[in-house]
Short mmCIF file of N, CA and C in Angstrom, two decimals:
data_model
loop_
_atom_site.label_atom_id
_atom_site.label_comp_id
_atom_site.label_asym_id
_atom_site.label_seq_id
_atom_site.Cartn_x
_atom_site.Cartn_y
_atom_site.Cartn_z
N MET A 21 119.43 113.09 114.57
CA MET A 21 120.26 113.58 113.68
C MET A 21 119.79 115.16 113.90
N SER A 22 120.71 116.13 113.55
CA SER A 22 120.51 117.42 113.81
C SER A 22 121.18 118.13 112.36
N LYS A 23 120.63 118.63 111.64
CA LYS A 23 121.42 119.48 110.69
C LYS A 23 120.76 120.97 110.74
N ARG A 24 121.74 121.57 110.21
CA ARG A 24 121.41 123.19 110.10
C ARG A 24 121.12 123.60 108.63
N ALA A 25 120.08 124.22 108.45
CA ALA A 25 119.61 124.84 107.15
C ALA A 25 119.19 126.18 107.01
N GLU A 26 119.55 126.70 106.01
CA GLU A 26 119.00 128.29 106.13
C GLU A 26 118.09 128.54 104.55
N ALA A 27 117.13 129.21 104.70
CA ALA A 27 116.27 129.62 103.56
C ALA A 27 117.33 130.69 102.57
N ASP A 28 117.29 130.22 101.25
CA ASP A 28 117.81 131.28 100.25
C ASP A 28 116.71 132.68 100.11
N ASP A 29 117.14 133.34 99.28
CA ASP A 29 116.41 134.42 98.68
C ASP A 29 114.85 134.24 98.30
N ARG A 30 114.81 132.81 98.01
CA ARG A 30 113.47 132.60 97.49
C ARG A 30 112.73 131.94 98.30
N GLY A 31 113.19 131.72 99.62
CA GLY A 31 112.56 131.24 100.59
C GLY A 31 113.01 129.42 100.66
N ARG A 32 113.80 129.27 99.51
CA ARG A 32 113.86 127.33 99.57
C ARG A 32 114.84 127.13 100.73
N ILE A 33 114.84 125.58 101.33
CA ILE A 33 115.63 125.26 101.98
C ILE A 33 115.83 123.78 101.37
N VAL A 34 117.15 123.58 101.49
CA VAL A 34 117.65 122.43 100.85
C VAL A 34 117.65 121.15 101.99
N ILE A 35 117.10 120.13 101.84
CA ILE A 35 117.19 119.08 102.88
C ILE A 35 118.24 117.91 102.57
N PRO A 36 118.92 118.02 103.47
CA PRO A 36 120.60 117.28 103.48
C PRO A 36 120.33 115.86 102.96
N HIS A 37 120.84 115.19 101.91
CA HIS A 37 120.96 114.16 101.20
C HIS A 37 120.50 112.84 102.09
N GLU A 38 121.28 112.83 103.39
CA GLU A 38 121.00 111.60 104.22
C GLU A 38 119.77 111.82 104.80
N ILE A 39 119.04 113.00 105.14
CA ILE A 39 117.63 112.71 105.56
C ILE A 39 116.62 112.55 104.38
N ARG A 40 116.83 112.95 103.17
CA ARG A 40 116.13 112.68 102.22
C ARG A 40 116.14 110.97 101.91
N GLU A 41 117.14 110.78 101.69
CA GLU A 41 117.49 109.18 101.79
C GLU A 41 116.84 108.24 102.67
N ARG A 42 116.72 108.80 104.14
CA ARG A 42 115.92 107.97 104.87
C ARG A 42 114.35 108.27 104.73
N HIS A 43 114.19 109.44 104.72
CA HIS A 43 112.52 110.00 104.86
C HIS A 43 111.92 110.25 103.42
N GLY A 44 112.55 110.59 102.43
CA GLY A 44 112.02 110.39 100.93
C GLY A 44 112.06 112.22 100.75
N ASP A 45 111.48 112.47 99.66
CA ASP A 45 111.30 113.78 98.97
C ASP A 45 110.46 114.71 99.55
N ARG A 46 109.35 114.35 99.88
CA ARG A 46 107.69 114.88 100.11
C ARG A 46 107.64 115.20 101.77
N TYR A 47 107.46 116.19 102.14
CA TYR A 47 106.99 116.44 103.53
C TYR A 47 105.86 117.57 103.58
N ARG A 48 105.26 117.23 104.67
CA ARG A 48 104.20 118.63 104.95
C ARG A 48 104.92 119.11 106.08
N VAL A 49 104.80 120.54 105.57
CA VAL A 49 105.41 121.57 106.51
C VAL A 49 104.04 122.11 107.61
N VAL A 50 104.53 121.72 108.87
CA VAL A 50 103.64 122.18 110.13
C VAL A 50 103.82 123.13 110.99
N GLU A 51 103.15 124.33 110.97
CA GLU A 51 103.92 125.56 111.94
C GLU A 51 102.98 125.26 113.21
N LEU A 52 103.72 125.20 114.27
CA LEU A 52 103.43 125.18 115.42
C LEU A 52 103.79 126.51 116.18
N ASP A 53 103.29 126.82 117.32
CA ASP A 53 103.41 127.94 118.14
C ASP A 53 104.91 128.38 118.14
N ASP A 54 105.75 127.42 118.39
CA ASP A 54 107.18 127.87 118.76
C ASP A 54 108.07 127.13 117.83
N ARG A 55 107.61 126.60 116.73
CA ARG A 55 108.53 126.00 115.77
C ARG A 55 107.85 125.59 114.43
N VAL A 56 108.49 125.17 113.39
CA VAL A 56 108.20 124.37 112.40
C VAL A 56 108.60 123.33 112.02
N GLU A 57 107.65 122.30 111.78
CA GLU A 57 108.42 120.72 111.63
C GLU A 57 108.00 120.55 110.10
N LEU A 58 108.58 119.44 109.77
CA LEU A 58 108.58 118.73 108.53
C LEU A 58 108.21 117.41 108.75
N ILE A 59 106.98 117.06 108.30
CA ILE A 59 106.69 115.39 108.46
C ILE A 59 106.82 114.64 107.12
N PRO A 60 107.44 113.67 107.24
CA PRO A 60 107.92 112.98 105.84
C PRO A 60 106.28 112.36 105.20
N LEU A 61 105.89 112.38 104.01
CA LEU A 61 104.95 112.10 103.51
C LEU A 61 105.24 110.58 102.62
N LYS A 62 104.39 109.78 102.94
CA LYS A 62 104.61 108.38 102.18
C LYS A 62 104.19 108.42 100.58
N ASP A 63 104.76 107.61 99.91
CA ASP A 63 104.13 107.73 98.59
C ASP A 63 102.68 107.31 98.40
N ASP A 64 102.53 106.44 99.44
CA ASP A 64 100.99 105.85 99.60
C ASP A 64 100.57 106.36 100.97
N PRO A 65 99.56 107.43 100.78
CA PRO A 65 98.95 108.05 102.14
C PRO A 65 98.28 107.05 103.17
N ILE A 66 97.48 106.13 102.33
CA ILE A 66 97.09 105.30 103.22
C ILE A 66 97.97 104.38 103.97
N GLU A 67 98.94 103.93 103.43
CA GLU A 67 100.13 103.26 104.07
C GLU A 67 100.41 104.13 105.28
N GLY A 68 100.72 105.23 105.19
CA GLY A 68 101.37 106.25 106.14
C GLY A 68 100.08 106.42 107.24
N LEU A 69 98.68 106.28 106.96
CA LEU A 69 97.68 106.25 107.76
C LEU A 69 97.91 105.03 108.72
N ARG A 70 97.80 103.80 107.73
CA ARG A 70 97.95 102.57 108.53
C ARG A 70 99.12 102.41 109.46
N ASP A 71 100.32 103.02 109.38
CA ASP A 71 101.43 102.94 110.08
C ASP A 71 101.15 103.79 111.41
N ALA A 72 100.37 104.85 111.23
CA ALA A 72 100.40 105.77 112.37
C ALA A 72 99.15 105.26 113.36
N VAL A 73 97.86 104.53 112.75
CA VAL A 73 96.98 103.73 113.59
C VAL A 73 96.97 102.38 113.93
N GLY A 74 98.00 101.67 113.51
CA GLY A 74 98.26 100.21 113.52
C GLY A 74 97.22 99.61 112.91
N ASP A 75 96.40 98.54 113.66
CA ASP A 75 95.87 97.66 112.86
C ASP A 75 94.09 98.04 112.95
N ALA A 76 93.81 99.09 113.13
CA ALA A 76 92.60 99.96 113.45
C ALA A 76 91.84 99.66 111.97
N PHE A 77 92.61 99.81 110.69
CA PHE A 77 91.80 99.79 109.65
C PHE A 77 92.29 98.12 109.01
N ASP A 78 92.56 97.22 109.63
CA ASP A 78 92.67 95.99 109.12
C ASP A 78 91.46 95.50 108.66
N GLY A 79 91.56 94.80 107.33
CA GLY A 79 90.22 94.13 106.61
C GLY A 79 89.33 95.18 106.24
N ARG A 80 89.56 96.44 105.94
CA ARG A 80 88.60 97.33 105.67
C ARG A 80 89.16 98.00 104.18
N SER A 81 88.43 98.38 103.36
CA SER A 81 88.88 98.82 102.01
C SER A 81 88.89 100.31 102.30
N ILE A 82 89.98 100.78 101.27
CA ILE A 82 90.03 102.45 101.18
C ILE A 82 88.49 103.24 101.32
N ASP A 83 87.63 102.43 100.19
CA ASP A 83 86.43 103.13 100.22
C ASP A 83 85.69 102.98 101.24
N GLU A 84 85.52 101.83 102.19
CA GLU A 84 85.15 101.85 103.48
C GLU A 84 85.37 103.01 104.21
N ILE A 85 86.71 103.32 104.28
CA ILE A 85 87.48 104.31 105.30
C ILE A 85 87.32 105.33 104.92
N LYS A 86 87.06 105.98 103.69
CA LYS A 86 86.70 107.06 103.15
C LYS A 86 85.26 107.47 103.51
N ARG A 87 84.18 106.44 103.32
CA ARG A 87 82.88 106.50 103.27
C ARG A 87 82.64 106.96 104.79
N GLU A 88 83.33 106.33 105.86
CA GLU A 88 83.36 106.48 107.37
C GLU A 88 83.58 107.86 107.47
N ALA A 89 84.85 108.31 107.15
CA ALA A 89 85.33 109.52 107.24
C ALA A 89 84.36 110.64 106.83
N ARG A 90 83.66 110.40 105.79
CA ARG A 90 82.72 111.61 105.22
C ARG A 90 81.61 111.68 106.03
N GLU A 91 81.17 110.66 106.57
CA GLU A 91 79.78 110.39 107.34
C GLU A 91 80.15 111.07 108.77
N ALA A 92 81.31 110.91 109.22
CA ALA A 92 81.61 111.29 110.48
C ALA A 92 81.75 112.95 110.56
N ALA A 93 82.51 113.19 109.42
CA ALA A 93 82.73 114.65 108.92
C ALA A 93 81.18 115.34 108.78
N ARG A 94 80.39 114.66 107.97
CA ARG A 94 78.92 115.42 107.85
C ARG A 94 78.20 115.38 109.35
N GLU A 95 78.39 114.43 109.86
CA GLU A 95 77.70 114.56 111.33
C GLU A 95 78.20 115.69 112.19
N ASP A 96 79.68 115.79 112.29
CA ASP A 96 79.93 116.63 112.92
C ASP A 96 79.80 118.11 112.43
N ALA A 97 79.74 118.45 111.38
CA ALA A 97 79.30 119.56 110.54
C ALA A 97 77.80 119.91 111.27
N THR A 98 76.78 118.86 110.98
CA THR A 98 75.54 118.96 111.42
C THR A 98 75.55 119.33 113.01
N ASP A 99 75.98 118.80 113.77
CA ASP A 99 76.26 118.78 115.22
C ASP A 99 76.73 120.24 115.46
N ASP A 100 77.67 120.69 114.81
CA ASP A 100 78.11 122.20 114.91
C ASP A 100 77.11 123.37 114.35
N THR A 101 76.27 122.90 113.55
CA THR A 101 75.41 123.95 113.01
C THR A 101 74.04 123.72 113.76
N SER A 102 73.97 122.86 114.43
CA SER A 102 72.46 123.00 115.57
C SER A 102 72.83 123.38 116.60
N GLU A 103 74.09 123.53 117.19
CA GLU A 103 74.16 123.93 118.47
C GLU A 103 74.14 125.52 118.79
#
């Protein structure tokens, strides 16, 4: 589906009803080199993450996933500063 939308004088864009019905009311705005994309956000961000990565997190709690992500980020930051 393709729809046309224009920003008003305050920079607001109205997302057509049919699209909001299908994808919801919350979106992440992503600026790329040649375009801007709206990525629908799920009410439960972990559910969206699970949808994106399949069964990679099955059987693991949100706390475990968060802890591992923080540890990986800490390791990456340490590696970046030691190079």
